[in-house]
Coordinates of C-alpha atoms in Angstrom, one line a residue:
X698 CA 0.0 0.0 0.0
X699 CA 1.5 3.4 -1.0
X700 CA 2.1 5.9 1.6
X701 CA 3.2 9.5 1.2
X702 CA 5.2 11.9 3.4
X703 CA 4.9 15.6 2.6
X704 CA 7.7 17.9 3.7
X705 CA 7.0 21.7 3.9
X706 CA 10.1 23.7 4.7
X707 CA 11.4 26.9 3.1
X708 CA 15.0 25.9 3.7
X709 CA 16.1 24.2 0.5
X710 CA 18.9 22.2 2.2
X711 CA 16.8 21.0 5.1
X712 CA 13.9 20.1 2.8
X713 CA 16.2 18.2 0.4
X714 CA 17.9 16.3 3.2
X715 CA 14.6 15.3 4.7
X716 CA 13.2 14.1 1.3
X717 CA 16.5 12.1 0.8
X718 CA 16.3 10.6 4.3
X719 CA 12.7 9.5 3.8
X720 CA 13.4 8.1 0.3
X721 CA 16.3 6.1 1.7
X722 CA 14.0 4.6 4.3
X723 CA 11.6 3.5 1.6
X724 CA 9.0 6.2 1.8
X725 CA 7.5 8.3 -1.0
X726 CA 8.3 11.9 -0.1
X727 CA 7.4 15.2 -1.7
X728 CA 8.9 18.5 -0.7
X729 CA 7.4 21.9 -0.9
X730 CA 9.1 25.3 -0.2
X731 CA 5.9 27.0 1.1
X732 CA 2.4 26.3 2.4
X733 CA 1.0 27.8 -0.8
X734 CA 2.9 25.2 -2.9
X735 CA 1.6 22.4 -0.7
X736 CA -2.0 23.5 -0.9
X737 CA -1.8 24.0 -4.6
X738 CA -1.0 20.3 -5.1
X739 CA -3.5 17.5 -5.3
X740 CA -3.5 15.3 -2.2
X741 CA -4.5 11.7 -3.1
X742 CA -6.8 9.8 -0.7
X743 CA -4.1 7.5 0.7
X744 CA -2.3 7.3 4.0
X745 CA 0.0 10.3 4.4
X746 CA 1.6 12.6 7.0
X747 CA 3.1 16.1 6.9
X748 CA 6.4 17.2 8.2
X749 CA 5.9 20.9 8.7
X750 CA 8.4 23.7 9.5
X751 CA 7.0 25.8 12.3
X752 CA 8.2 29.2 10.9
X753 CA 8.2 30.1 7.3
X754 CA 7.9 33.4 5.4
X755 CA 4.3 34.5 5.2
X756 CA 2.9 31.7 7.4
X757 CA 3.6 29.5 10.4
X758 CA 2.8 25.9 11.2
X759 CA -0.4 26.9 13.1
X760 CA -1.7 28.8 10.0
X761 CA -1.2 25.6 7.9
X762 CA -3.0 23.5 10.5
X763 CA -5.9 25.9 10.5
X764 CA -6.0 25.8 6.7
X765 CA -6.0 22.0 6.7
X766 CA -9.0 22.1 9.1
X767 CA -10.9 24.6 6.9
X768 CA -10.3 22.4 3.8
X769 CA -11.4 19.3 5.7
X770 CA -8.0 17.7 5.2
X771 CA -7.2 15.2 8.0
X772 CA -3.5 14.4 8.1
X773 CA -1.1 13.8 11.0
X774 CA 1.4 16.6 11.4
X775 CA 5.0 16.5 12.7
X776 CA 6.3 19.9 13.5
X777 CA 9.9 21.0 13.1
X778 CA 11.3 24.2 14.6
X779 CA 14.6 26.0 14.7
X780 CA 13.9 26.7 18.3
X781 CA 11.8 24.9 20.9
X782 CA 10.2 26.2 24.0
X783 CA 7.7 24.5 26.4
X784 CA 4.9 27.0 25.5
X785 CA 5.2 26.5 21.8
X786 CA 5.5 22.7 22.2
X787 CA 2.3 22.7 24.3
X788 CA 0.6 24.9 21.7
X789 CA 1.7 22.6 18.9
X790 CA 0.3 19.5 20.7
X791 CA -3.0 21.3 21.4
X792 CA -3.1 22.1 17.7
X793 CA -3.1 18.4 17.0
X794 CA 0.6 17.7 16.2
X795 CA 1.7 14.1 16.4
X796 CA 5.2 15.2 17.3
X797 CA 7.3 18.3 17.8
X798 CA 11.0 18.3 17.1
X799 CA 13.7 20.9 17.4
X800 CA 16.2 21.1 14.5
X801 CA 18.4 19.3 13.9
X802 CA 16.3 16.2 14.6
X803 CA 17.9 12.8 14.9
X804 CA 17.0 10.7 11.8
X805 CA 15.9 7.7 13.9
X806 CA 13.6 9.8 16.0
X807 CA 12.0 11.4 12.9
X808 CA 11.6 8.1 11.0
X809 CA 9.9 6.5 14.1
X810 CA 7.6 9.5 14.3
X811 CA 6.8 9.2 10.6
X812 CA 6.0 5.5 10.8
X813 CA 3.7 6.1 13.8
X814 CA 2.0 9.0 12.0
X815 CA 1.4 6.9 8.9
X816 CA 0.1 4.0 10.9
X817 CA -2.3 6.4 12.5
X818 CA -3.3 7.8 9.1
X819 CA -3.9 4.2 7.8
X820 CA -6.2 3.5 10.7
X821 CA -8.2 6.7 10.2
X822 CA -8.4 6.1 6.4
X823 CA -9.7 2.6 7.0
X824 CA -12.3 3.8 9.5
X825 CA -13.4 6.6 7.2
X826 CA -13.7 4.3 4.2
X827 CA -15.7 1.8 6.3
X828 CA -18.0 4.5 7.6
X829 CA -18.7 5.8 4.1
X830 CA -19.4 2.3 2.9
X831 CA -21.8 1.7 5.9
X832 CA -23.5 5.0 5.2
X833 CA -24.0 4.0 1.6
X834 CA -25.4 0.6 2.6
X835 CA -27.8 2.2 5.1
X836 CA -29.1 4.4 2.3
X837 CA -30.3 1.3 0.4
X838 CA -32.8 0.3 3.2
X839 CA -36.5 1.0 2.8
X840 CA -38.3 2.9 5.6
X841 CA -39.7 -0.5 6.8
X842 CA -36.3 -2.1 6.8
X843 CA -34.9 0.8 8.7
X844 CA -37.6 0.2 11.4
X845 CA -36.6 -3.5 11.5
X846 CA -33.0 -2.5 11.8
X847 CA -33.6 -0.3 14.8
X848 CA -35.8 -3.0 16.5
X849 CA -33.3 -5.8 15.8
X850 CA -30.3 -4.0 17.3
X851 CA -32.5 -3.3 20.3
X852 CA -32.5 -7.0 20.9
X853 CA -36.0 -7.9 19.7
X854 CA -36.7 -11.3 18.2
X855 CA -38.5 -11.8 14.9
X856 CA -41.8 -12.5 16.7
X857 CA -41.4 -9.3 18.8
X858 CA -40.5 -7.2 15.8
X859 CA -43.6 -8.5 14.0
X860 CA -45.8 -7.5 17.0
X861 CA -44.2 -4.1 17.2
X862 CA -44.8 -3.4 13.5
X863 CA -48.1 -5.2 13.1
X864 CA -46.9 -7.7 10.5
X865 CA -46.5 -11.4 10.4
X866 CA -43.5 -13.1 11.9
X867 CA -42.6 -14.5 8.4
X868 CA -42.6 -11.0 7.0
X869 CA -40.5 -9.7 9.8
X870 CA -38.0 -12.5 9.2
X871 CA -37.9 -11.6 5.5
X872 CA -37.3 -7.9 6.3
X873 CA -34.6 -8.7 8.8
X874 CA -32.8 -11.0 6.3
X875 CA -32.9 -8.2 3.7
X876 CA -31.5 -5.8 6.3
X877 CA -28.6 -8.2 7.1
X878 CA -27.9 -8.7 3.4
X879 CA -28.0 -5.0 2.5
X880 CA -25.8 -4.0 5.5
X881 CA -23.4 -6.9 4.7
X882 CA -23.8 -8.2 8.3
X883 CA -23.1 -11.9 8.8
X884 CA -24.4 -11.8 12.4
X885 CA -26.5 -9.7 14.6
X886 CA -23.3 -8.5 16.4
X887 CA -22.0 -7.3 13.1
X888 CA -25.2 -5.4 12.5
X889 CA -25.1 -3.8 16.0
X890 CA -21.5 -2.7 15.5
X891 CA -22.4 -1.1 12.1
X892 CA -25.3 0.7 13.7
X893 CA -23.1 2.0 16.5
X894 CA -20.6 3.3 14.0
X895 CA -23.5 5.1 12.3
X896 CA -24.9 6.3 15.6
X897 CA -28.2 4.7 15.0
X898 CA -30.4 4.6 18.1
X899 CA -32.0 1.3 19.2
X900 CA -35.7 1.4 19.0
X901 CA -37.5 0.5 22.2
X902 CA -40.6 -1.7 22.3
X903 CA -43.8 0.1 22.9

């Protein structure tokens, strides 16, 4: 699975050294001299992280993080700074930074942080992809099937679902089977987990 590390640093030598280091470690790395260059590029929907210089002409790391949030881009950020103080480190962590390093950073420390950030990104991407797929599957349910779903995850049996909806037990069973098939749930536990991810409330019996 391809993974990308973006490096945004206005220092040409530092940026080139970081891209070379990442490349030698087996990562695909792209360098940018400014935040504007970075934001003008197309970011593919794959696991990635951002190594970001804290202080650059025209913007700082916090500005970039705010722009990422405004654009709805979720990406782990590793801050680099020519100087490090406790207040700015705390501020960086509050801004959502995965790590904060003072230049020059030890290569092993940086590569470990990158690997952890990419693993985090992969987890988020997988969760986001699954959530989108579950949402799409939920949209295929009919209103009646949605009712059956809410009753089923509430623990009601087919006979109880039938009573609640005023339908026959056989019809309730058919609806439940269709719900399971459409939601791609092999078991009731799978269906409950999918519903929890989608924040679907369990229907209570009347």
